[in-house]
Each structure stands twice: as structure tokens, then as C-alpha cells.
mmCIF file of C-alpha atoms in Angstrom:
data_model
loop_
_atom_site.group_PDB
_atom_site.id
_atom_site.type_symbol
_atom_site.label_atom_id
_atom_site.label_comp_id
_atom_site.label_asym_id
_atom_site.label_seq_id
_atom_site.Cartn_x
_atom_site.Cartn_y
_atom_site.Cartn_z
ATOM 1 C CA UNK R 1 329.893 56.034 52.809
ATOM 2 C CA UNK R 2 329.684 54.718 55.945
ATOM 3 C CA UNK R 3 327.281 53.267 58.639
ATOM 4 C CA UNK R 4 326.790 55.975 60.372
ATOM 5 C CA UNK R 5 326.394 58.916 56.995
ATOM 6 C CA UNK R 6 324.335 56.122 55.113
ATOM 7 C CA UNK R 7 321.826 55.754 57.672
ATOM 8 C CA UNK R 8 321.777 59.627 58.248
ATOM 9 C CA UNK R 9 320.801 59.929 54.298
ATOM 10 C CA UNK R 10 318.015 57.828 54.567
ATOM 11 C CA UNK R 11 316.481 60.172 57.504
ATOM 12 C CA UNK R 12 317.006 62.483 55.740
ATOM 13 C CA UNK R 13 315.111 61.625 52.699
ATOM 14 C CA UNK R 14 312.377 60.266 54.130
ATOM 15 C CA UNK R 15 311.543 63.228 55.892
ATOM 16 C CA UNK R 16 312.316 62.181 59.339
ATOM 17 C CA UNK R 17 315.539 64.115 60.667
ATOM 18 C CA UNK R 18 315.746 65.973 63.332
ATOM 19 C CA UNK R 19 318.441 68.685 62.365
ATOM 20 C CA UNK R 20 321.317 69.562 65.139
ATOM 21 C CA UNK R 21 323.841 72.227 65.451
ATOM 22 C CA UNK R 22 322.760 75.354 63.788
ATOM 23 C CA UNK R 23 323.993 79.484 64.030
ATOM 24 C CA UNK R 24 323.055 82.705 65.143
ATOM 25 C CA UNK R 25 320.347 84.503 62.664
ATOM 26 C CA UNK R 26 323.074 87.046 62.603
ATOM 27 C CA UNK R 27 326.022 84.674 61.438
ATOM 28 C CA UNK R 28 323.240 84.450 58.472
ATOM 29 C CA UNK R 29 321.914 87.521 57.480
ATOM 30 C CA UNK R 30 325.545 88.974 57.485
ATOM 31 C CA UNK R 31 326.706 85.723 54.992
ATOM 32 C CA UNK R 32 323.511 86.846 52.692
ATOM 33 C CA UNK R 33 325.302 90.613 52.517
ATOM 34 C CA UNK R 34 328.002 88.979 51.740
ATOM 35 C CA UNK R 35 327.205 87.696 48.452
ATOM 36 C CA UNK R 36 327.555 84.162 49.721
ATOM 37 C CA UNK R 37 324.132 83.614 47.797
ATOM 38 C CA UNK R 38 323.752 82.648 44.305
ATOM 39 C CA UNK R 39 321.448 83.676 41.657
ATOM 40 C CA UNK R 40 319.130 81.470 39.336
ATOM 41 C CA UNK R 41 319.335 84.279 36.726
ATOM 42 C CA UNK R 42 323.052 83.727 35.848
ATOM 43 C CA UNK R 43 322.218 80.540 34.785
ATOM 44 C CA UNK R 44 321.242 80.074 30.938
ATOM 45 C CA UNK R 45 317.709 78.450 29.550
ATOM 46 C CA UNK R 46 318.312 75.369 28.207
ATOM 47 C CA UNK R 47 316.341 73.393 25.651
ATOM 48 C CA UNK R 48 316.462 70.255 26.165
ATOM 49 C CA UNK R 49 314.133 66.818 25.216
ATOM 50 C CA UNK R 50 313.134 64.147 27.500
ATOM 51 C CA UNK R 51 315.578 61.079 26.777
ATOM 52 C CA UNK R 52 314.128 58.437 24.482
ATOM 53 C CA UNK R 53 312.988 55.676 25.134
ATOM 54 C CA UNK R 54 314.605 52.398 23.774
ATOM 55 C CA UNK R 55 312.055 49.543 22.039
ATOM 56 C CA UNK R 56 310.687 46.857 23.573
ATOM 57 C CA UNK R 57 313.672 47.099 26.509
ATOM 58 C CA UNK R 58 314.522 48.437 29.648
ATOM 59 C CA UNK R 59 315.889 52.594 29.867
ATOM 60 C CA UNK R 60 318.994 52.750 32.046
ATOM 61 C CA UNK R 61 319.158 56.323 34.091
ATOM 62 C CA UNK R 62 321.413 59.379 32.942
ATOM 63 C CA UNK R 63 323.063 60.496 35.790
ATOM 64 C CA UNK R 64 322.806 64.295 36.292
ATOM 65 C CA UNK R 65 324.845 65.072 38.939
ATOM 66 C CA UNK R 66 328.291 62.781 39.218
ATOM 67 C CA UNK R 67 329.879 63.154 42.954
ATOM 68 C CA UNK R 68 330.898 61.006 45.591
ATOM 69 C CA UNK R 69 328.468 62.696 48.025
ATOM 70 C CA UNK R 70 325.054 63.014 48.283
ATOM 71 C CA UNK R 71 322.755 65.033 46.446
ATOM 72 C CA UNK R 72 319.105 65.232 47.656
ATOM 73 C CA UNK R 73 315.290 67.179 48.651
ATOM 74 C CA UNK R 74 315.380 67.446 44.496
ATOM 75 C CA UNK R 75 312.800 70.016 42.745
ATOM 76 C CA UNK R 76 313.009 71.379 39.039
ATOM 77 C CA UNK R 77 312.001 74.623 37.168
ATOM 78 C CA UNK R 78 310.966 74.224 34.506
ATOM 79 C CA UNK R 79 310.849 77.208 32.350
ATOM 80 C CA UNK R 80 314.647 78.274 33.905
ATOM 81 C CA UNK R 81 315.668 74.179 33.208
ATOM 82 C CA UNK R 82 316.999 74.374 36.464
ATOM 83 C CA UNK R 83 317.255 71.498 39.433
ATOM 84 C CA UNK R 84 317.677 72.759 42.879
ATOM 85 C CA UNK R 85 318.774 69.918 45.537
ATOM 86 C CA UNK R 86 320.887 69.964 48.623
ATOM 87 C CA UNK R 87 324.583 68.299 48.456
ATOM 88 C CA UNK R 88 326.986 67.698 51.340
ATOM 89 C CA UNK R 89 329.988 68.166 48.528
ATOM 90 C CA UNK R 90 331.217 71.571 50.203
ATOM 91 C CA UNK R 91 331.595 69.591 53.522
ATOM 92 C CA UNK R 92 328.259 70.742 54.822
ATOM 93 C CA UNK R 93 324.538 70.090 53.778
ATOM 94 C CA UNK R 94 323.841 73.363 51.477
ATOM 95 C CA UNK R 95 321.910 74.051 49.026
ATOM 96 C CA UNK R 96 323.200 74.300 45.054
ATOM 97 C CA UNK R 97 321.684 74.721 41.730
ATOM 98 C CA UNK R 98 322.733 73.599 38.265
ATOM 99 C CA UNK R 99 321.209 72.990 34.371
ATOM 100 C CA UNK R 100 319.361 69.684 33.840
ATOM 101 C CA UNK R 101 321.242 69.313 31.244
ATOM 102 C CA UNK R 102 324.349 68.534 33.415
ATOM 103 C CA UNK R 103 325.856 71.682 33.181
ATOM 104 C CA UNK R 104 328.282 72.143 36.218
ATOM 105 C CA UNK R 105 326.545 73.046 39.357
ATOM 106 C CA UNK R 106 326.560 76.234 41.251
ATOM 107 C CA UNK R 107 326.240 76.782 45.270
ATOM 108 C CA UNK R 108 323.184 79.175 46.304
ATOM 109 C CA UNK R 109 323.977 79.176 49.952
ATOM 110 C CA UNK R 110 327.841 78.996 51.643
ATOM 111 C CA UNK R 111 326.130 79.010 55.538
ATOM 112 C CA UNK R 112 327.635 76.747 58.184
ATOM 113 C CA UNK R 113 324.466 75.490 59.516
ATOM 114 C CA UNK R 114 322.047 72.604 57.935
ATOM 115 C CA UNK R 115 320.053 74.048 54.897
ATOM 116 C CA UNK R 116 317.269 71.685 53.337
ATOM 117 C CA UNK R 117 313.891 70.903 51.357
ATOM 118 C CA UNK R 118 314.243 73.817 49.280
ATOM 119 C CA UNK R 119 311.099 74.673 46.939
ATOM 120 C CA UNK R 120 311.329 77.779 44.589
ATOM 121 C CA UNK R 121 308.344 80.715 44.448
ATOM 122 C CA UNK R 122 305.920 80.525 41.689
ATOM 123 C CA UNK R 123 307.652 83.914 40.554
ATOM 124 C CA UNK R 124 311.576 82.069 40.924
ATOM 125 C CA UNK R 125 312.010 85.131 43.218
ATOM 126 C CA UNK R 126 312.068 83.367 47.109
ATOM 127 C CA UNK R 127 313.782 80.277 47.785
ATOM 128 C CA UNK R 128 311.421 78.774 50.683
ATOM 129 C CA UNK R 129 313.680 75.454 52.614
ATOM 130 C CA UNK R 130 314.233 74.414 55.970
ATOM 131 C CA UNK R 131 317.334 75.405 58.633
ATOM 132 C CA UNK R 132 318.643 74.173 61.647
ATOM 133 C CA UNK R 133 320.849 77.453 62.150
ATOM 134 C CA UNK R 134 317.777 78.975 64.499
ATOM 135 C CA UNK R 135 316.096 76.201 66.030
ATOM 136 C CA UNK R 136 317.674 72.723 66.949
ATOM 137 C CA UNK R 137 314.814 71.175 65.133
ATOM 138 C CA UNK R 138 314.835 73.087 62.097
ATOM 139 C CA UNK R 139 312.750 75.661 61.128
ATOM 140 C CA UNK R 140 311.684 77.454 57.548
ATOM 141 C CA UNK R 141 312.946 79.951 55.941
ATOM 142 C CA UNK R 142 313.110 82.245 52.925
ATOM 143 C CA UNK R 143 315.968 83.991 51.287
ATOM 144 C CA UNK R 144 315.629 86.345 47.715
ATOM 145 C CA UNK R 145 317.039 84.906 44.937
ATOM 146 C CA UNK R 146 319.379 87.865 44.377
ATOM 147 C CA UNK R 147 322.892 88.375 45.582
ATOM 148 C CA UNK R 148 322.065 90.840 47.556
ATOM 149 C CA UNK R 149 319.037 88.413 49.176
ATOM 150 C CA UNK R 150 317.190 89.116 52.760
ATOM 151 C CA UNK R 151 316.450 86.372 55.168
ATOM 152 C CA UNK R 152 312.631 85.685 56.297
ATOM 153 C CA UNK R 153 311.903 83.103 59.037
ATOM 154 C CA UNK R 154 308.318 81.742 59.161
ATOM 155 C CA UNK R 155 308.103 81.593 63.057
ATOM 156 C CA UNK R 156 310.061 85.207 63.990
ATOM 157 C CA UNK R 157 310.246 85.150 67.950
ATOM 158 C CA UNK R 158 307.993 87.755 69.388
ATOM 159 C CA UNK R 159 305.365 87.384 67.039
ATOM 160 C CA UNK R 160 301.605 87.676 67.985
ATOM 161 C CA UNK R 161 300.987 85.228 65.869
ATOM 162 C CA UNK R 162 302.909 82.541 67.502
ATOM 163 C CA UNK R 163 300.545 82.307 70.206
ATOM 164 C CA UNK R 164 298.018 80.402 67.943
ATOM 165 C CA UNK R 165 300.635 77.914 66.813
ATOM 166 C CA UNK R 166 302.936 77.041 69.414
ATOM 167 C CA UNK R 167 305.854 75.717 68.142
ATOM 168 C CA UNK R 168 308.061 75.820 70.479
ATOM 169 C CA UNK R 169 310.422 73.043 70.020
ATOM 170 C CA UNK R 170 308.915 71.233 67.323
ATOM 171 C CA UNK R 171 309.977 70.132 64.010
ATOM 172 C CA UNK R 172 308.960 72.364 60.527
ATOM 173 C CA UNK R 173 309.040 70.364 57.237
ATOM 174 C CA UNK R 174 307.980 70.120 53.934
ATOM 175 C CA UNK R 175 307.369 73.927 52.820
ATOM 176 C CA UNK R 176 305.628 74.185 49.318
ATOM 177 C CA UNK R 177 304.333 77.360 48.144
ATOM 178 C CA UNK R 178 300.696 78.423 47.256
ATOM 179 C CA UNK R 179 301.342 81.181 45.393
ATOM 180 C CA UNK R 180 304.017 84.172 45.819
ATOM 181 C CA UNK R 181 303.162 85.036 49.288
ATOM 182 C CA UNK R 182 301.745 81.785 50.320
ATOM 183 C CA UNK R 183 303.646 78.876 51.916
ATOM 184 C CA UNK R 184 302.147 75.494 53.508
ATOM 185 C CA UNK R 185 303.659 73.358 55.576
ATOM 186 C CA UNK R 186 303.860 70.705 58.381
ATOM 187 C CA UNK R 187 304.259 70.805 61.932
ATOM 188 C CA UNK R 188 304.297 68.986 64.871
ATOM 189 C CA UNK R 189 301.972 69.627 67.086
ATOM 190 C CA UNK R 190 301.075 67.918 70.587
ATOM 191 C CA UNK R 191 298.672 66.310 68.695
ATOM 192 C CA UNK R 192 300.809 65.011 65.992
ATOM 193 C CA UNK R 193 301.544 66.414 62.483
ATOM 194 C CA UNK R 194 299.725 68.792 60.656
ATOM 195 C CA UNK R 195 299.369 70.913 57.557
ATOM 196 C CA UNK R 196 299.659 74.619 58.301
ATOM 197 C CA UNK R 197 299.581 77.574 55.981
ATOM 198 C CA UNK R 198 301.949 80.980 56.207
ATOM 199 C CA UNK R 199 300.991 84.416 54.898
ATOM 200 C CA UNK R 200 304.114 86.210 54.471
ATOM 201 C CA UNK R 201 302.985 89.992 54.310
ATOM 202 C CA UNK R 202 300.099 89.618 56.600
ATOM 203 C CA UNK R 203 302.582 87.425 58.700
ATOM 204 C CA UNK R 204 300.030 85.047 60.169
ATOM 205 C CA UNK R 205 300.004 81.169 60.476
ATOM 206 C CA UNK R 206 296.714 79.086 60.650
ATOM 207 C CA UNK R 207 295.467 75.388 61.009
ATOM 208 C CA UNK R 208 294.701 73.946 57.812
ATOM 209 C CA UNK R 209 293.790 71.044 58.122
ATOM 210 C CA UNK R 210 292.999 68.422 61.478
ATOM 211 C CA UNK R 211 293.825 65.642 59.410
ATOM 212 C CA UNK R 212 297.507 64.272 60.482
ATOM 213 C CA UNK R 213 299.652 65.391 57.053
ATOM 214 C CA UNK R 214 303.566 64.448 57.451
ATOM 215 C CA UNK R 215 304.703 65.186 54.155
ATOM 216 C CA UNK R 216 302.561 66.006 51.004
ATOM 217 C CA UNK R 217 302.313 67.572 47.263
ATOM 218 C CA UNK R 218 300.006 70.233 46.169
ATOM 219 C CA UNK R 219 298.436 69.881 42.409
ATOM 220 C CA UNK R 220 300.770 72.960 40.399
ATOM 221 C CA UNK R 221 298.145 74.869 39.219
ATOM 222 C CA UNK R 222 294.478 76.347 39.492
ATOM 223 C CA UNK R 223 293.094 74.628 36.490
ATOM 224 C CA UNK R 224 293.081 71.544 38.611
ATOM 225 C CA UNK R 225 291.429 72.918 41.893
ATOM 226 C CA UNK R 226 293.612 72.311 45.096
ATOM 227 C CA UNK R 227 294.203 69.066 45.272
ATOM 228 C CA UNK R 228 297.108 67.394 47.845
ATOM 229 C CA UNK R 229 298.653 64.314 48.177
ATOM 230 C CA UNK R 230 299.560 63.844 51.863
ATOM 231 C CA UNK R 231 301.540 60.865 53.636
ATOM 232 C CA UNK R 232 299.431 59.707 56.841
ATOM 233 C CA UNK R 233 300.148 56.310 58.776
ATOM 234 C CA UNK R 234 302.249 55.364 55.921
ATOM 235 C CA UNK R 235 300.305 55.529 53.467
ATOM 236 C CA UNK R 236 299.521 57.601 50.413
ATOM 237 C CA UNK R 237 295.998 59.652 49.893
ATOM 238 C CA UNK R 238 294.307 61.970 47.549
ATOM 239 C CA UNK R 239 291.706 64.722 48.806
ATOM 240 C CA UNK R 240 290.706 68.252 47.998
ATOM 241 C CA UNK R 241 292.131 71.010 49.522
ATOM 242 C CA UNK R 242 289.382 72.940 51.123
ATOM 243 C CA UNK R 243 289.160 76.177 52.144
ATOM 244 C CA UNK R 244 289.392 78.006 55.392
ATOM 245 C CA UNK R 245 290.544 77.017 58.647
ATOM 246 C CA UNK R 246 291.653 74.193 60.533
ATOM 247 C CA UNK R 247 288.795 71.702 62.551
ATOM 248 C CA UNK R 248 287.751 70.277 58.794
ATOM 249 C CA UNK R 249 289.906 66.534 58.612
ATOM 250 C CA UNK R 250 290.802 65.728 54.739
ATOM 251 C CA UNK R 251 288.319 63.492 53.050
ATOM 252 C CA UNK R 252 291.062 61.672 51.135
ATOM 253 C CA UNK R 253 290.700 58.060 49.215
ATOM 254 C CA UNK R 254 293.969 55.923 48.963
ATOM 255 C CA UNK R 255 296.158 56.777 46.066
ATOM 256 C CA UNK R 256 297.175 52.854 45.652
ATOM 257 C CA UNK R 257 295.741 49.316 46.949
ATOM 258 C CA UNK R 258 297.880 47.210 48.876
ATOM 259 C CA UNK R 259 299.926 47.542 51.956
ATOM 260 C CA UNK R 260 303.209 48.871 51.280
ATOM 261 C CA UNK R 261 304.999 51.925 52.504
ATOM 262 C CA UNK R 262 304.774 54.828 50.854
ATOM 263 C CA UNK R 263 306.545 58.419 50.150
ATOM 264 C CA UNK R 264 307.516 61.478 48.851
ATOM 265 C CA UNK R 265 304.650 62.913 46.225
ATOM 266 C CA UNK R 266 304.969 65.108 43.578
ATOM 267 C CA UNK R 267 302.872 66.066 40.600
ATOM 268 C CA UNK R 268 303.555 66.339 37.055
ATOM 269 C CA UNK R 269 301.480 67.120 33.638
ATOM 270 C CA UNK R 270 299.996 64.056 31.351
ATOM 271 C CA UNK R 271 301.827 64.033 27.795
ATOM 272 C CA UNK R 272 299.208 64.449 26.024
ATOM 273 C CA UNK R 273 296.059 66.215 27.641
ATOM 274 C CA UNK R 274 297.449 67.751 30.037
ATOM 275 C CA UNK R 275 295.914 65.954 32.420
ATOM 276 C CA UNK R 276 297.732 64.927 35.714
ATOM 277 C CA UNK R 277 300.051 62.229 37.285
ATOM 278 C CA UNK R 278 301.065 61.857 40.907
ATOM 279 C CA UNK R 279 304.342 60.519 41.382
ATOM 280 C CA UNK R 280 305.118 58.549 44.430
ATOM 281 C CA UNK R 281 307.925 55.852 46.104
ATOM 282 C CA UNK R 282 306.608 52.770 47.393
ATOM 283 C CA UNK R 283 308.380 50.254 49.681
ATOM 284 C CA UNK R 284 307.102 47.843 48.470
ATOM 285 C CA UNK R 285 309.896 44.761 48.247
ATOM 286 C CA UNK R 286 311.835 42.690 51.341
ATOM 287 C CA UNK R 287 315.526 43.449 49.149
ATOM 288 C CA UNK R 288 317.794 42.677 51.418
ATOM 289 C CA UNK R 289 315.602 39.396 52.822
ATOM 290 C CA UNK R 290 315.605 40.287 56.045
ATOM 291 C CA UNK R 291 312.189 39.377 56.356
ATOM 292 C CA UNK R 292 309.990 42.455 56.457
ATOM 293 C CA UNK R 293 309.694 45.405 53.887
ATOM 294 C CA UNK R 294 310.955 48.952 55.232
ATOM 295 C CA UNK R 295 313.072 51.811 54.549
ATOM 296 C CA UNK R 296 315.989 49.785 54.510
ATOM 297 C CA UNK R 297 314.447 47.685 51.350
ATOM 298 C CA UNK R 298 315.120 49.284 48.035
ATOM 299 C CA UNK R 299 311.637 51.390 47.242
ATOM 300 C CA UNK R 300 310.385 51.720 43.611
ATOM 301 C CA UNK R 301 309.147 54.864 41.980
ATOM 302 C CA UNK R 302 305.113 54.498 40.468
ATOM 303 C CA UNK R 303 302.998 56.906 39.161
ATOM 304 C CA UNK R 304 299.050 57.010 38.429
ATOM 305 C CA UNK R 305 296.622 59.385 36.516
ATOM 306 C CA UNK R 306 294.729 61.450 38.929
ATOM 307 C CA UNK R 307 291.281 62.785 38.341
ATOM 308 C CA UNK R 308 291.180 66.176 39.310
ATOM 309 C CA UNK R 309 287.728 66.911 38.978
ATOM 310 C CA UNK R 310 286.091 64.112 41.099
ATOM 311 C CA UNK R 311 289.617 64.251 43.229
ATOM 312 C CA UNK R 312 290.585 60.815 42.559
ATOM 313 C CA UNK R 313 293.034 58.272 41.150
ATOM 314 C CA UNK R 314 292.410 57.009 37.457
ATOM 315 C CA UNK R 315 293.095 52.750 36.840
ATOM 316 C CA UNK R 316 295.987 51.489 37.982
ATOM 317 C CA UNK R 317 299.603 52.551 39.168
ATOM 318 C CA UNK R 318 302.543 52.143 36.720
ATOM 319 C CA UNK R 319 306.187 51.361 37.864
ATOM 320 C CA UNK R 320 308.878 53.182 36.660
ATOM 321 C CA UNK R 321 311.327 51.651 38.514
ATOM 322 C CA UNK R 322 312.367 48.129 39.810
ATOM 323 C CA UNK R 323 314.165 48.166 43.549
ATOM 324 C CA UNK R 324 317.216 47.267 41.698
ATOM 325 C CA UNK R 325 317.981 50.760 43.223
ATOM 326 C CA UNK R 326 317.133 53.354 46.396
ATOM 327 C CA UNK R 327 314.773 55.864 44.609
ATOM 328 C CA UNK R 328 313.483 57.975 45.656
ATOM 329 C CA UNK R 329 312.376 62.019 45.583
ATOM 330 C CA UNK R 330 310.847 62.141 41.662
ATOM 331 C CA UNK R 331 310.941 65.213 40.556
ATOM 332 C CA UNK R 332 309.049 65.139 36.759
ATOM 333 C CA UNK R 333 309.411 68.050 34.433
ATOM 334 C CA UNK R 334 309.137 68.540 30.571
ATOM 335 C CA UNK R 335 312.958 67.381 30.602
ATOM 336 C CA UNK R 336 312.338 64.049 31.511
ATOM 337 C CA UNK R 337 311.762 62.231 35.500
ATOM 338 C CA UNK R 338 314.269 63.367 37.822
ATOM 339 C CA UNK R 339 314.870 61.869 41.054
ATOM 340 C CA UNK R 340 317.388 60.959 43.747
ATOM 341 C CA UNK R 341 319.546 57.412 43.316
ATOM 342 C CA UNK R 342 321.144 55.267 45.306
ATOM 343 C CA UNK R 343 323.186 52.487 44.150
ATOM 344 C CA UNK R 344 325.861 51.045 46.059
ATOM 345 C CA UNK R 345 328.841 53.813 47.832
ATOM 346 C CA UNK R 346 326.889 56.551 45.486
ATOM 347 C CA UNK R 347 324.332 58.656 45.627
ATOM 348 C CA UNK R 348 323.004 60.973 42.761
ATOM 349 C CA UNK R 349 320.463 62.801 41.006
ATOM 350 C CA UNK R 350 319.736 60.615 37.343
ATOM 351 C CA UNK R 351 316.447 61.157 34.277
ATOM 352 C CA UNK R 352 314.512 59.148 32.545
ATOM 353 C CA UNK R 353 311.926 59.206 30.678
ATOM 354 C CA UNK R 354 308.381 60.860 32.261
ATOM 355 C CA UNK R 355 306.843 57.340 31.718
ATOM 356 C CA UNK R 356 309.679 55.366 33.619
ATOM 357 C CA UNK R 357 312.393 52.877 32.627
ATOM 358 C CA UNK R 358 309.714 50.532 30.600
ATOM 359 C CA UNK R 359 308.746 53.139 28.629
ATOM 360 C CA UNK R 360 309.697 51.719 25.678
ATOM 361 C CA UNK R 361 308.008 48.128 26.555
ATOM 362 C CA UNK R 362 304.952 46.776 24.446
ATOM 363 C CA UNK R 363 302.128 44.526 26.868
ATOM 364 C CA UNK R 364 301.804 41.282 24.683
ATOM 365 C CA UNK R 365 303.100 37.796 24.781
ATOM 366 C CA UNK R 366 306.650 38.432 22.991
ATOM 367 C CA UNK R 367 307.601 41.217 25.580
ATOM 368 C CA UNK R 368 307.380 39.133 28.434
ATOM 369 C CA UNK R 369 309.276 36.063 25.964
ATOM 370 C CA UNK R 370 311.627 39.037 25.883
ATOM 371 C CA UNK R 371 311.767 39.656 29.292
ATOM 372 C CA UNK R 372 312.883 36.176 30.349
ATOM 373 C CA UNK R 373 316.577 36.478 29.037
ATOM 374 C CA UNK R 374 317.109 39.899 31.357
ATOM 375 C CA UNK R 375 319.829 39.837 33.020
ATOM 376 C CA UNK R 376 318.839 41.187 36.011
ATOM 377 C CA UNK R 377 316.117 39.917 38.692
ATOM 378 C CA UNK R 378 315.157 43.565 39.277
ATOM 379 C CA UNK R 379 314.820 44.415 35.419
ATOM 380 C CA UNK R 380 313.308 41.199 35.259
ATOM 381 C CA UNK R 381 310.852 41.824 38.550
ATOM 382 C CA UNK R 382 309.464 45.417 36.403
ATOM 383 C CA UNK R 383 309.303 44.782 33.113
ATOM 384 C CA UNK R 384 306.684 41.686 34.527
ATOM 385 C CA UNK R 385 304.711 44.100 36.988
ATOM 386 C CA UNK R 386 304.545 46.600 33.828
ATOM 387 C CA UNK R 387 303.329 44.450 31.341
ATOM 388 C CA UNK R 388 300.993 42.798 34.072
ATOM 389 C CA UNK R 389 299.768 46.155 34.583
ATOM 390 C CA UNK R 390 298.745 46.853 31.756
ATOM 391 C CA UNK R 391 297.434 43.385 30.489
ATOM 392 C CA UNK R 392 294.817 44.345 33.881
ATOM 393 C CA UNK R 393 293.957 47.317 32.254
ATOM 394 C CA UNK R 394 293.084 46.049 29.009
ATOM 395 C CA UNK R 395 291.045 43.156 30.701
ATOM 396 C CA UNK R 396 293.591 40.118 29.289
ATOM 397 C CA UNK R 397 293.596 37.493 31.345
ATOM 398 C CA UNK R 398 295.447 35.175 30.066
ATOM 399 C CA UNK R 399 298.477 37.974 29.956
ATOM 400 C CA UNK R 400 297.979 38.699 33.425
ATOM 401 C CA UNK R 401 298.360 35.115 35.063
ATOM 402 C CA UNK R 402 301.716 34.568 33.071
ATOM 403 C CA UNK R 403 302.937 37.924 34.336
ATOM 404 C CA UNK R 404 301.673 36.748 38.093
ATOM 405 C CA UNK R 405 303.739 32.965 37.450
ATOM 406 C CA UNK R 406 306.798 35.370 36.070
ATOM 407 C CA UNK R 407 307.141 37.494 39.547
ATOM 408 C CA UNK R 408 306.386 34.462 41.718
ATOM 409 C CA UNK R 409 309.419 32.254 39.576
ATOM 410 C CA UNK R 410 311.363 35.549 40.107
ATOM 411 C CA UNK R 411 310.965 36.054 43.957
ATOM 412 C CA UNK R 412 310.948 32.184 44.404
ATOM 413 C CA UNK R 413 314.609 32.553 42.878
ATOM 414 C CA UNK R 414 315.513 35.249 44.598
ATOM 415 C CA UNK R 415 314.368 33.294 48.178
ATOM 416 C CA UNK R 416 311.795 35.588 49.223
ATOM 417 C CA UNK R 417 308.801 32.368 49.553
ATOM 418 C CA UNK R 418 307.089 35.269 51.552
ATOM 419 C CA UNK R 419 306.629 37.852 48.544
ATOM 420 C CA UNK R 420 306.567 34.547 45.455
ATOM 421 C CA UNK R 421 303.035 33.699 47.298
ATOM 422 C CA UNK R 422 301.362 36.640 47.698
ATOM 423 C CA UNK R 423 302.230 37.096 44.087
ATOM 424 C CA UNK R 424 299.174 34.881 43.893
#
């Protein structure tokens, strides 16, 4: 992957792209009428178990997509056993769908414009996405998931509600379905990034909160009470999304302590008691040793338990991957944890147990002894961090101190003296 393409991919993964180019709406509509839209119904339903976790060692990610071109912007559809994602394998950013068992993918849209950030409606009838075909900055559209699908835009020209939400020459991003007819999204206004809602039936748009919201994830069902995890100021926050319109700020609490950059929030159900996990990405290690921790470094995936009644986190966050690759876009499914991984020149979708690479580890001294013999420094760091978090939860101070020492030693061996000192 050349440098320019690498920078483009990183920008899209961080949801910071400003889409370029475009085509007229009539071209898109005609393409849809010609049957260039795939249909999820033609995929057979699959039965796929969560991958097993090897005892006492780390799980290796299993590739789902194997292609030299980039795949990103991943979402999963559990009841159909499908992943919907963006790929440039055809030479353009198109929407694709693929069974979660790794069967061959099929293209959902074959259009000259660039599409990104697909999300499927709860009734599985529509997919909403961002496209540059009518606005170089990117607008949100939806299409029917059937061969004769039709196009709807969030901001149609000539619509009265545009006066309530001036968005000329701005970017719309991060579509999320609230229900089958209502979608939430972010828009860059003169006051910064804000959260809006749009009703497809009434064609009305309104402001949901006056708080900064760069990207976000809504809790998966009504039983958990309209929680929102959102990105503001480089960190993730958790709040209850109140009904109503516009002038109220979100009363958020930080998802995890520290100063790490965070993003890509995604909700998952707990395996045992049907509670909630919040999955997300953290940039916390200076993996390229340039003295900074930023989006150029390899991030890792984490999760934390959430109390949906109190709208707060429970316990400590758990590391799922360890910075050995560029891991983003977690998409938890009953079939496992899917995410986008870039390692070397390859970018694709991979799968792990829901508890991540460390799902089979134990929190004891013998496990720490075993970790010392692992070959990769970032594998060892993941193992020590996982055991340390469990030791803290169990108030096992001696085990916590030992893991902290081992973490500092690893960073010192990597010539990362700043993080070696910070480990203490």
C-alpha cells in the first residue's frame, strides 16, 4: 500500500475523511433501477459458533476477508449471519456483504461515487450510508435492500426542514438507526460537531443535543434505555440520551481513565446475563517510537461493562488486542468479535472470541511466568495488562505489582522510556 493510500485509509477509519468527487443523483437512481443493488435475502442463513479460546495463551485472529485491497467501516447483522462493509477491491469504495463464516462476498452497490459507513435498519429493509455522489463533503442516504431499490437522501434539495438545519457545504457522518424510520447522525455545524435526528416519514430533522458529538453508538435495544457512547475531545463518554430536542447537553461520564485517544464505540451483549459491553478502540502506546501517541500509532481494542440503569461503567476496562496491529471498528456479534485489522500492507476483517485475544488466560502467577516466554513484546504487554486488570479487580496487590513491573520492563526493552516510567 503506497503512502498516499495509507493516509487515505487511516483518515477514513478515523471518520475524518472529507469525501471528494461525486455524481448526479439521477445517475445513482438509474443505476439502482438497473439492478446494481444487491439483496441480503439471497445469502443463506448460517450457524456459526464463537471461536474457541486456547487455554493459557493468546487467540490468533481468524481472517474473514482475504483480499489485497482495503476493507473498513464494518457492521454485522446477527440474525442473518452477515457483515456489511466498505471495500475498494473493485477500484472504488463500494458497499459489500459477506457471510460471517467467510463465504464469498457480494457487492451491494456498484456506483461511480464513494460510499462509506453503512448501517442496516432494524427491520433489515434499508441500508443507510454516506456518499459523495451529490455533495463532495458527504451526505447520508438510504437504499432499499432489494434489486429494485430506491434512493432517499437525508438532506433533499428544496425541503422546508433545511431551514431548521443549515448544512450547506458541511459534512454529515456516523449514521445510526434509532428505529425503522428514525436515524441519528452527526453534522459539522458552525458550532462544531453536533448530533441530529431525521425522520424518513415526516422528513423532519432536529438537533438531539447541544454537546459536541464526533462519532457515537446507541445502545442496542429499548431494554437498556437509550444509552449513547460518544466521542468528544478525543475521549469516549457515556450518557443517557434524553428524549426531546436540541438545547440540552449530554451529561456524560468518561468511559475509561487516562489520556488515551479513543474512538469507534460499539455495543455488545454480555454472554451470560444479557447485560451490556461497550467495545472501543484506544490509541495508548507509542508503537512507532516517535515520542507521540496519536493516530499514526497502532491502536488496541478494549471493552468495559456498562450498567444500563445507572448509565455508568462497571469495573475496569479489559484489553482485547495489544497494539501488534492497527485494530479498529469492533463489531461484536453472537458469532464472535469482528474488527478491521491492518498489519503491514494488508487490511481486512478478522474474528476473535468476544473476550478478545486474552479470552483463555488466567489471572495468577503461573500465567505471568508463561507470558514471559512469549515471543512478541506486544503479545507479552497484552498478557500482562490483562492479568493486571484482573488482579486489580480482585484486589490482588502482589500480582498487580508484578505485572506493572513486567510492563515497565517491556517498554524499557522497546526503548520507550516514557511509557516505561508511566507504567508505575
